[in-house]
C-alpha cells in the first residue's frame, strides 16, 4: 500500500485539473485534446471544460495511462547498489518509488525473490522484509504491490511465500525453478557458465547449487507448484509461471491453474500459452535491446506473431515506456495497452490502464524525443512527479 485513506479522501476534495493541448492515447486512437480530472477520476476526455480547474498545458506531448508493471526486480539494485553494500530498506523503497514514477510506472508489482542465494542478496528472510516494508509504507507516491516469486526447489522458500500469501500481502504469485535443464538454464553447462561469468558466485557454489536443487524429485516440484497456486487463488491472488520451456509445460501449468506465463523460452511455448488463454508477458528490455539476455525468444518476434499481451520492466523500469514507442508496425494505442490496460486486466485492476471517463486518474505526460521521457505523472489524480523544467 502506498497511499493512505486520508490521502485519497483529500484527493477527492481537490480542485479539478485540466490537462490541455495533449496528444491523448485512448484505448482506440490518439486524440488531440485533453483530460479533466476531478478527485481521483478522469471525468472527461477530448475537448475538455477547463472552468474552475487548474490548467496544465501539455504543449503537444503524449498523454498516456500510468504504466502497470507486473514484474520489476529493480528494488534489488537500490538495496544493494554494489556487491557487499546494503542500504536501508525504506531508503531503497523510496528511491525505487521515485525512479519508477520517472519511468512512467504508477502501479508497481515488486518481483520479490523468495530464493536462497546469498551472493545475489536473495533469501526468504529478505523477501519477507521487503514485503513488510512495502505493505507498511505510507509515504510512497506510486501504488506499490507485491509479486512474490517462489523458488519451488527450496521447501523453506515455499513456506515463506505461503506465509505472505496467507497474510493477503501478495497480489501476484509466481512459481519458478532455477535448475539445470529447466527454463533459461537449459543444461548443466549453461548453468555453470552463468556463474562462471558472474562476479557474485564461484564455480564451486554453482556445483553445490546444482546438487542441492537437482536432488528434488519432479513429482515434489509439481506438488509444490499446485500447493502454491491453490493457496494463492484462495487468497485472491493471480498466479504466474516463469521461463516456461515447452508447450507441454504450459499445458500442465494451465491445468494447475496458472494465469500468466512470463518469459516463455520458445515461440511454440508462447503460442500454446496464448491458445490456452494465459496472459503472455515478455521483457521490455528484450524488446528495446532487440534480443534476449539468455538467447531465448525475442520479444519483437513474439509481438510480430501476435502472442504478447504485456511487457514487464524486469530489471530496467525505463524500458517499459521506451518499449511502447518501439515501432512494431502496430498503432500506438495497441502498443501502449501492453504496458497499461493489458497488465492491469491480468491482475484484475479494472479501474486503471485506460484514458477514459470513469477510470482512475493514473496518467503520465510523455515527450517522445529523442527518447521517451516523463514530464509529469499523476497517481489517483494526485500530481506526484514533475521533471525539472517541464511546464
Short mmCIF file of C-alpha atoms in Angstrom, two decimals:
data_model
loop_
_atom_site.label_atom_id
_atom_site.label_comp_id
_atom_site.label_asym_id
_atom_site.label_seq_id
_atom_site.Cartn_x
_atom_site.Cartn_y
_atom_site.Cartn_z
CA UNK A 1 0.00 0.00 0.00
CA UNK A 2 1.31 3.45 -0.84
CA UNK A 3 -1.44 5.99 -0.35
CA UNK A 4 -3.40 6.21 2.89
CA UNK A 5 -7.17 6.53 3.05
CA UNK A 6 -6.79 10.11 4.28
CA UNK A 7 -4.69 10.97 1.23
CA UNK A 8 -7.32 9.51 -1.07
CA UNK A 9 -10.03 11.47 0.72
CA UNK A 10 -8.02 14.67 0.34
CA UNK A 11 -7.61 13.97 -3.38
CA UNK A 12 -11.36 13.54 -3.71
CA UNK A 13 -11.84 17.07 -2.37
CA UNK A 14 -9.12 18.64 -4.50
CA UNK A 15 -9.64 21.23 -7.18
CA UNK A 16 -10.24 19.85 -10.66
CA UNK A 17 -7.28 19.66 -13.04
CA UNK A 18 -7.50 20.14 -16.81
CA UNK A 19 -4.63 18.85 -18.96
CA UNK A 20 -4.85 20.59 -22.34
CA UNK A 21 -3.10 20.60 -25.73
CA UNK A 22 -2.10 16.94 -25.43
CA UNK A 23 -2.00 14.00 -27.81
CA UNK A 24 -4.21 11.74 -25.73
CA UNK A 25 -3.68 7.99 -26.18
CA UNK A 26 -7.12 6.49 -25.66
CA UNK A 27 -7.86 2.75 -25.97
CA UNK A 28 -8.74 3.18 -29.65
CA UNK A 29 -6.96 6.24 -31.02
CA UNK A 30 -4.65 9.18 -30.44
CA UNK A 31 -6.85 12.24 -29.90
CA UNK A 32 -5.79 15.88 -29.92
CA UNK A 33 -7.26 17.50 -26.84
CA UNK A 34 -7.05 16.93 -23.13
CA UNK A 35 -8.34 15.34 -19.96
CA UNK A 36 -10.24 16.71 -17.00
CA UNK A 37 -9.56 15.17 -13.57
CA UNK A 38 -11.85 15.53 -10.58
CA UNK A 39 -10.73 13.85 -7.39
CA UNK A 40 -9.14 10.52 -8.28
CA UNK A 41 -11.07 10.02 -11.55
CA UNK A 42 -10.98 11.06 -15.17
CA UNK A 43 -14.29 12.78 -15.92
CA UNK A 44 -13.81 13.97 -19.50
CA UNK A 45 -11.55 13.27 -22.48
CA UNK A 46 -11.12 15.27 -25.69
CA UNK A 47 -12.33 18.86 -25.83
CA UNK A 48 -12.50 19.34 -22.07
CA UNK A 49 -14.13 22.06 -19.99
CA UNK A 50 -11.40 23.88 -18.05
CA UNK A 51 -13.78 26.04 -15.98
CA UNK A 52 -12.84 26.02 -12.30
CA UNK A 53 -9.85 23.76 -12.93
CA UNK A 54 -6.12 24.15 -12.59
CA UNK A 55 -4.92 24.16 -16.19
CA UNK A 56 -1.75 22.42 -17.33
CA UNK A 57 -0.60 22.94 -20.91
CA UNK A 58 0.84 19.67 -22.23
CA UNK A 59 2.46 21.53 -25.13
CA UNK A 60 1.67 18.74 -27.58
CA UNK A 61 3.13 15.90 -25.52
CA UNK A 62 1.56 12.44 -25.39
CA UNK A 63 -0.81 11.77 -22.51
CA UNK A 64 -0.81 8.07 -21.55
CA UNK A 65 -2.34 5.97 -18.79
CA UNK A 66 0.11 5.34 -15.99
CA UNK A 67 2.15 2.21 -16.70
CA UNK A 68 1.38 -1.01 -14.80
CA UNK A 69 4.43 -3.19 -14.15
CA UNK A 70 3.75 -6.82 -13.22
CA UNK A 71 7.39 -7.83 -12.74
CA UNK A 72 10.15 -5.46 -11.70
CA UNK A 73 13.05 -6.55 -9.51
CA UNK A 74 14.84 -3.19 -9.62
CA UNK A 75 14.34 -2.77 -5.85
CA UNK A 76 17.34 -5.11 -5.55
CA UNK A 77 19.66 -2.57 -7.16
CA UNK A 78 18.51 0.08 -4.69
CA UNK A 79 19.02 -2.27 -1.74
CA UNK A 80 22.46 -3.41 -2.93
CA UNK A 81 23.93 -0.74 -5.23
CA UNK A 82 27.30 -2.52 -5.03
CA UNK A 83 28.40 -6.01 -4.07
CA UNK A 84 28.67 -6.21 -0.28
CA UNK A 85 26.83 -2.91 0.26
CA UNK A 86 23.38 -2.90 1.87
CA UNK A 87 21.21 0.21 2.06
CA UNK A 88 18.30 0.78 4.43
CA UNK A 89 15.16 -0.94 3.15
CA UNK A 90 12.91 2.11 3.45
CA UNK A 91 15.51 4.30 1.74
CA UNK A 92 15.73 1.79 -1.11
CA UNK A 93 11.95 1.66 -1.41
CA UNK A 94 11.71 5.46 -1.55
CA UNK A 95 14.38 5.54 -4.26
CA UNK A 96 12.54 2.88 -6.27
CA UNK A 97 9.30 4.83 -5.87
CA UNK A 98 10.78 7.97 -7.45
CA UNK A 99 12.67 6.08 -10.14
CA UNK A 100 9.58 4.21 -11.25
CA UNK A 101 7.47 7.35 -11.41
CA UNK A 102 10.16 8.99 -13.53
CA UNK A 103 9.83 5.96 -15.83
CA UNK A 104 6.04 6.41 -16.04
CA UNK A 105 5.18 3.44 -13.79
CA UNK A 106 2.33 4.34 -11.47
CA UNK A 107 1.40 0.79 -10.40
CA UNK A 108 4.41 -1.31 -9.42
CA UNK A 109 4.45 -5.01 -8.63
CA UNK A 110 7.81 -5.61 -6.95
CA UNK A 111 9.01 -9.03 -8.05
CA UNK A 112 10.43 -10.22 -4.74
CA UNK A 113 12.52 -13.40 -5.00
CA UNK A 114 11.95 -15.91 -2.25
CA UNK A 115 15.09 -17.82 -3.14
CA UNK A 116 18.19 -18.81 -1.18
CA UNK A 117 21.08 -17.17 -3.00
CA UNK A 118 23.21 -15.14 -0.55
CA UNK A 119 25.71 -13.96 -3.14
CA UNK A 120 22.87 -12.41 -5.15
CA UNK A 121 21.44 -10.99 -1.91
CA UNK A 122 18.33 -13.14 -2.09
CA UNK A 123 16.74 -15.06 0.75
CA UNK A 124 13.26 -15.85 2.06
CA UNK A 125 14.01 -13.64 5.06
CA UNK A 126 14.87 -10.63 2.89
CA UNK A 127 11.81 -11.30 0.75
CA UNK A 128 9.63 -11.15 3.84
CA UNK A 129 11.38 -7.95 4.99
CA UNK A 130 10.80 -6.16 1.67
CA UNK A 131 7.19 -7.33 1.60
CA UNK A 132 6.59 -5.95 5.09
CA UNK A 133 8.22 -2.64 4.13
CA UNK A 134 6.01 -2.25 1.07
CA UNK A 135 2.86 -3.15 2.97
CA UNK A 136 3.57 -0.74 5.84
CA UNK A 137 4.81 2.24 3.79
CA UNK A 138 2.64 5.34 3.94
CA UNK A 139 4.88 7.93 2.28
CA UNK A 140 5.19 6.44 -1.22
CA UNK A 141 3.62 8.12 -4.25
CA UNK A 142 3.08 5.25 -6.71
CA UNK A 143 0.80 2.30 -6.00
CA UNK A 144 3.20 -0.41 -4.79
CA UNK A 145 2.20 -4.08 -4.73
CA UNK A 146 3.86 -7.46 -4.19
CA UNK A 147 4.68 -10.09 -6.79
CA UNK A 148 6.02 -12.99 -4.69
CA UNK A 149 8.35 -15.21 -6.71
CA UNK A 150 8.60 -18.71 -5.25
CA UNK A 151 11.63 -20.93 -5.88
CA UNK A 152 9.89 -24.31 -5.66
CA UNK A 153 13.14 -26.30 -5.46
CA UNK A 154 13.53 -25.00 -1.88
CA UNK A 155 10.94 -26.01 0.71
CA UNK A 156 11.76 -23.10 3.04
CA UNK A 157 11.04 -20.65 0.23
CA UNK A 158 7.71 -22.30 -0.47
CA UNK A 159 6.73 -21.92 3.18
CA UNK A 160 7.85 -18.28 3.25
CA UNK A 161 5.74 -17.45 0.18
CA UNK A 162 2.73 -19.25 1.65
CA UNK A 163 3.06 -17.08 4.76
CA UNK A 164 2.94 -13.97 2.58
CA UNK A 165 0.00 -15.37 0.62
CA UNK A 166 -1.97 -16.30 3.73
CA UNK A 167 -1.42 -12.80 5.13
CA UNK A 168 -3.03 -11.37 1.98
CA UNK A 169 0.09 -9.40 1.08
CA UNK A 170 0.63 -10.71 -2.47
CA UNK A 171 -1.37 -9.60 -5.50
CA UNK A 172 0.64 -11.81 -7.85
CA UNK A 173 2.45 -15.08 -7.06
CA UNK A 174 4.77 -16.86 -9.48
CA UNK A 175 6.44 -20.24 -9.38
CA UNK A 176 9.97 -20.80 -10.68
CA UNK A 177 12.68 -23.47 -10.57
CA UNK A 178 16.20 -22.31 -11.33
CA UNK A 179 17.90 -25.64 -12.01
CA UNK A 180 19.94 -27.04 -14.90
CA UNK A 181 17.74 -28.42 -17.64
CA UNK A 182 14.91 -26.00 -16.84
CA UNK A 183 13.98 -22.64 -18.33
CA UNK A 184 16.79 -20.20 -19.01
CA UNK A 185 19.33 -22.82 -17.87
CA UNK A 186 18.69 -25.48 -20.50
CA UNK A 187 21.61 -27.66 -19.49
CA UNK A 188 24.24 -28.05 -16.79
CA UNK A 189 26.90 -26.20 -18.78
CA UNK A 190 24.63 -23.18 -19.29
CA UNK A 191 24.03 -23.07 -15.55
CA UNK A 192 27.74 -23.30 -14.74
CA UNK A 193 28.63 -20.74 -17.43
CA UNK A 194 26.23 -18.23 -15.86
CA UNK A 195 28.12 -18.49 -12.59
CA UNK A 196 31.49 -18.54 -14.36
CA UNK A 197 30.60 -15.14 -15.83
CA UNK A 198 29.20 -13.81 -12.56
CA UNK A 199 31.18 -11.72 -10.11
CA UNK A 200 28.88 -12.90 -7.29
CA UNK A 201 29.42 -16.67 -7.41
CA UNK A 202 32.17 -19.23 -7.78
CA UNK A 203 32.05 -22.39 -9.87
CA UNK A 204 32.11 -24.39 -6.64
CA UNK A 205 28.98 -22.59 -5.48
CA UNK A 206 27.29 -23.35 -8.78
CA UNK A 207 28.10 -27.04 -8.42
CA UNK A 208 26.75 -27.01 -4.87
CA UNK A 209 23.52 -25.36 -6.03
CA UNK A 210 23.16 -27.92 -8.81
CA UNK A 211 23.47 -30.73 -6.28
CA UNK A 212 21.00 -29.22 -3.81
CA UNK A 213 18.31 -28.21 -6.28
CA UNK A 214 18.79 -31.15 -8.62
CA UNK A 215 18.04 -33.63 -5.85
CA UNK A 216 14.37 -32.59 -5.69
CA UNK A 217 12.09 -35.04 -7.48
CA UNK A 218 9.91 -33.67 -10.29
CA UNK A 219 6.82 -35.04 -8.55
CA UNK A 220 7.74 -32.99 -5.48
CA UNK A 221 8.20 -29.84 -7.55
CA UNK A 222 4.80 -30.28 -9.18
CA UNK A 223 3.14 -30.88 -5.82
CA UNK A 224 4.68 -27.65 -4.50
CA UNK A 225 3.52 -25.73 -7.58
CA UNK A 226 -0.04 -26.98 -7.08
CA UNK A 227 0.08 -26.08 -3.42
CA UNK A 228 1.30 -22.54 -4.05
CA UNK A 229 -1.14 -21.93 -6.90
CA UNK A 230 -4.14 -23.24 -4.95
CA UNK A 231 -3.33 -21.16 -1.85
CA UNK A 232 -2.71 -18.06 -3.95
CA UNK A 233 -6.06 -18.38 -5.68
CA UNK A 234 -7.78 -18.97 -2.33
CA UNK A 235 -6.28 -15.66 -1.19
CA UNK A 236 -7.47 -13.85 -4.32
CA UNK A 237 -4.03 -13.53 -5.93
CA UNK A 238 -3.24 -14.04 -9.61
CA UNK A 239 -0.64 -16.71 -10.41
CA UNK A 240 2.20 -16.87 -12.91
CA UNK A 241 4.97 -19.17 -14.11
CA UNK A 242 8.48 -18.25 -15.13
CA UNK A 243 10.67 -19.29 -18.09
CA UNK A 244 8.32 -21.98 -19.41
CA UNK A 245 10.30 -24.08 -21.85
CA UNK A 246 7.85 -26.05 -23.99
CA UNK A 247 4.14 -26.37 -24.84
CA UNK A 248 3.73 -29.43 -22.62
CA UNK A 249 4.91 -27.46 -19.60
CA UNK A 250 2.45 -24.60 -20.10
CA UNK A 251 -0.32 -27.14 -20.61
CA UNK A 252 0.48 -28.69 -17.20
CA UNK A 253 0.71 -25.28 -15.56
CA UNK A 254 -2.54 -24.08 -17.10
CA UNK A 255 -4.26 -27.23 -15.89
CA UNK A 256 -2.89 -26.47 -12.42
CA UNK A 257 -4.49 -23.03 -12.65
CA UNK A 258 -1.62 -20.71 -13.58
CA UNK A 259 -2.92 -17.48 -15.15
CA UNK A 260 0.18 -15.80 -16.61
CA UNK A 261 3.31 -17.08 -18.32
CA UNK A 262 6.37 -14.85 -18.03
CA UNK A 263 9.25 -15.04 -20.49
CA UNK A 264 8.30 -18.21 -22.41
CA UNK A 265 11.50 -19.68 -23.82
CA UNK A 266 10.32 -20.52 -27.35
CA UNK A 267 7.77 -19.30 -29.87
CA UNK A 268 5.93 -22.62 -29.69
CA UNK A 269 5.61 -22.22 -25.92
CA UNK A 270 4.27 -18.67 -26.23
CA UNK A 271 1.79 -19.71 -28.93
CA UNK A 272 0.47 -22.59 -26.84
CA UNK A 273 0.09 -20.36 -23.77
CA UNK A 274 -1.86 -17.84 -25.84
CA UNK A 275 -4.07 -20.62 -27.24
CA UNK A 276 -4.81 -21.74 -23.68
CA UNK A 277 -5.93 -18.24 -22.68
CA UNK A 278 -2.93 -17.42 -20.49
CA UNK A 279 -1.62 -13.87 -20.37
CA UNK A 280 1.78 -13.88 -22.09
CA UNK A 281 4.25 -11.40 -20.56
CA UNK A 282 7.63 -10.64 -22.10
CA UNK A 283 10.51 -8.40 -21.06
CA UNK A 284 10.51 -4.80 -22.22
CA UNK A 285 14.34 -4.68 -22.08
CA UNK A 286 14.37 -7.60 -24.55
CA UNK A 287 12.29 -5.50 -26.98
CA UNK A 288 14.34 -2.33 -26.51
CA UNK A 289 17.68 -4.13 -26.82
CA UNK A 290 16.49 -6.31 -29.70
CA UNK A 291 17.44 -9.60 -28.08
CA UNK A 292 17.06 -11.84 -25.05
CA UNK A 293 19.82 -11.76 -22.47
CA UNK A 294 19.76 -15.56 -22.50
CA UNK A 295 19.44 -16.14 -26.23
CA UNK A 296 15.80 -17.15 -25.85
CA UNK A 297 12.67 -15.90 -27.62
CA UNK A 298 12.91 -12.30 -28.79
CA UNK A 299 10.07 -10.06 -27.64
CA UNK A 300 9.85 -8.39 -31.06
CA UNK A 301 9.39 -11.75 -32.80
CA UNK A 302 6.70 -12.77 -30.32
CA UNK A 303 4.88 -9.46 -30.87
CA UNK A 304 5.08 -9.97 -34.62
CA UNK A 305 3.49 -13.39 -34.11
CA UNK A 306 0.66 -11.82 -32.11
CA UNK A 307 1.30 -13.69 -28.86
CA UNK A 308 2.42 -10.94 -26.42
CA UNK A 309 -0.17 -9.40 -24.10
CA UNK A 310 2.03 -7.48 -21.67
CA UNK A 311 5.51 -6.06 -21.32
CA UNK A 312 7.24 -6.00 -17.93
CA UNK A 313 10.14 -3.92 -16.65
CA UNK A 314 12.16 -6.88 -15.36
CA UNK A 315 15.43 -5.22 -14.28
CA UNK A 316 15.03 -1.89 -16.16
CA UNK A 317 11.94 0.29 -15.50
CA UNK A 318 12.71 2.81 -18.27
CA UNK A 319 12.37 0.06 -20.88
CA UNK A 320 8.61 -0.19 -20.35
CA UNK A 321 7.95 3.34 -21.60
CA UNK A 322 10.56 3.02 -24.34
CA UNK A 323 9.02 -0.31 -25.37
CA UNK A 324 5.65 1.32 -26.01
CA UNK A 325 7.31 3.61 -28.53
CA UNK A 326 9.26 0.90 -30.38
CA UNK A 327 7.78 0.76 -33.88
CA UNK A 328 6.32 -2.73 -34.24
CA UNK A 329 4.08 -1.76 -37.14
CA UNK A 330 1.07 -1.51 -34.83
CA UNK A 331 -0.97 1.57 -33.85
CA UNK A 332 0.34 3.39 -30.78
CA UNK A 333 -2.75 2.60 -28.63
CA UNK A 334 -2.13 -1.13 -29.16
CA UNK A 335 1.50 -0.78 -28.09
CA UNK A 336 0.57 1.36 -25.10
CA UNK A 337 -2.02 -1.20 -23.99
CA UNK A 338 0.79 -3.74 -23.44
CA UNK A 339 2.18 -1.60 -20.63
CA UNK A 340 -1.12 -0.28 -19.25
CA UNK A 341 -4.56 -1.83 -19.85
CA UNK A 342 -3.41 -5.39 -20.55
CA UNK A 343 -1.23 -5.88 -17.45
CA UNK A 344 -3.91 -4.15 -15.36
CA UNK A 345 -6.52 -6.60 -16.64
CA UNK A 346 -4.20 -9.55 -15.99
CA UNK A 347 -4.24 -8.79 -12.25
CA UNK A 348 -7.89 -7.69 -12.12
CA UNK A 349 -7.21 -3.96 -11.73
CA UNK A 350 -10.19 -2.88 -13.78
CA UNK A 351 -10.09 0.72 -12.58
CA UNK A 352 -6.90 1.78 -14.39
CA UNK A 353 -4.81 1.47 -17.53
CA UNK A 354 -7.11 3.45 -19.84
CA UNK A 355 -7.66 7.13 -20.57
CA UNK A 356 -11.44 7.27 -20.49
CA UNK A 357 -14.16 8.80 -18.29
CA UNK A 358 -14.59 6.95 -15.02
CA UNK A 359 -11.10 5.45 -14.97
CA UNK A 360 -8.72 6.11 -12.12
CA UNK A 361 -6.61 9.17 -12.94
CA UNK A 362 -3.22 7.48 -13.20
CA UNK A 363 -1.67 9.49 -16.03
CA UNK A 364 1.72 10.40 -17.46
CA UNK A 365 2.77 13.14 -19.87
CA UNK A 366 5.48 11.90 -22.23
CA UNK A 367 7.90 13.72 -24.51
CA UNK A 368 8.87 11.08 -27.11
CA UNK A 369 12.04 12.75 -28.45
CA UNK A 370 14.89 11.97 -28.50
CA UNK A 371 13.88 9.11 -26.18
CA UNK A 372 10.55 8.81 -24.35
CA UNK A 373 10.72 10.69 -21.04
CA UNK A 374 8.09 11.58 -18.46
CA UNK A 375 7.49 15.24 -17.71
CA UNK A 376 4.58 14.78 -15.28
CA UNK A 377 2.85 11.91 -13.50
CA UNK A 378 -0.46 11.67 -11.65
CA UNK A 379 -1.49 8.85 -9.31
CA UNK A 380 -5.20 8.70 -8.47
CA UNK A 381 -5.43 12.34 -9.52
CA UNK A 382 -2.52 13.41 -7.34
CA UNK A 383 0.29 15.31 -9.13
CA UNK A 384 3.18 13.22 -7.77
CA UNK A 385 6.01 13.84 -10.24
CA UNK A 386 7.24 16.76 -12.35
CA UNK A 387 10.51 16.82 -14.24
CA UNK A 388 12.71 19.84 -13.81
CA UNK A 389 11.96 22.43 -16.49
CA UNK A 390 8.61 20.94 -17.54
CA UNK A 391 5.67 23.29 -17.89
#
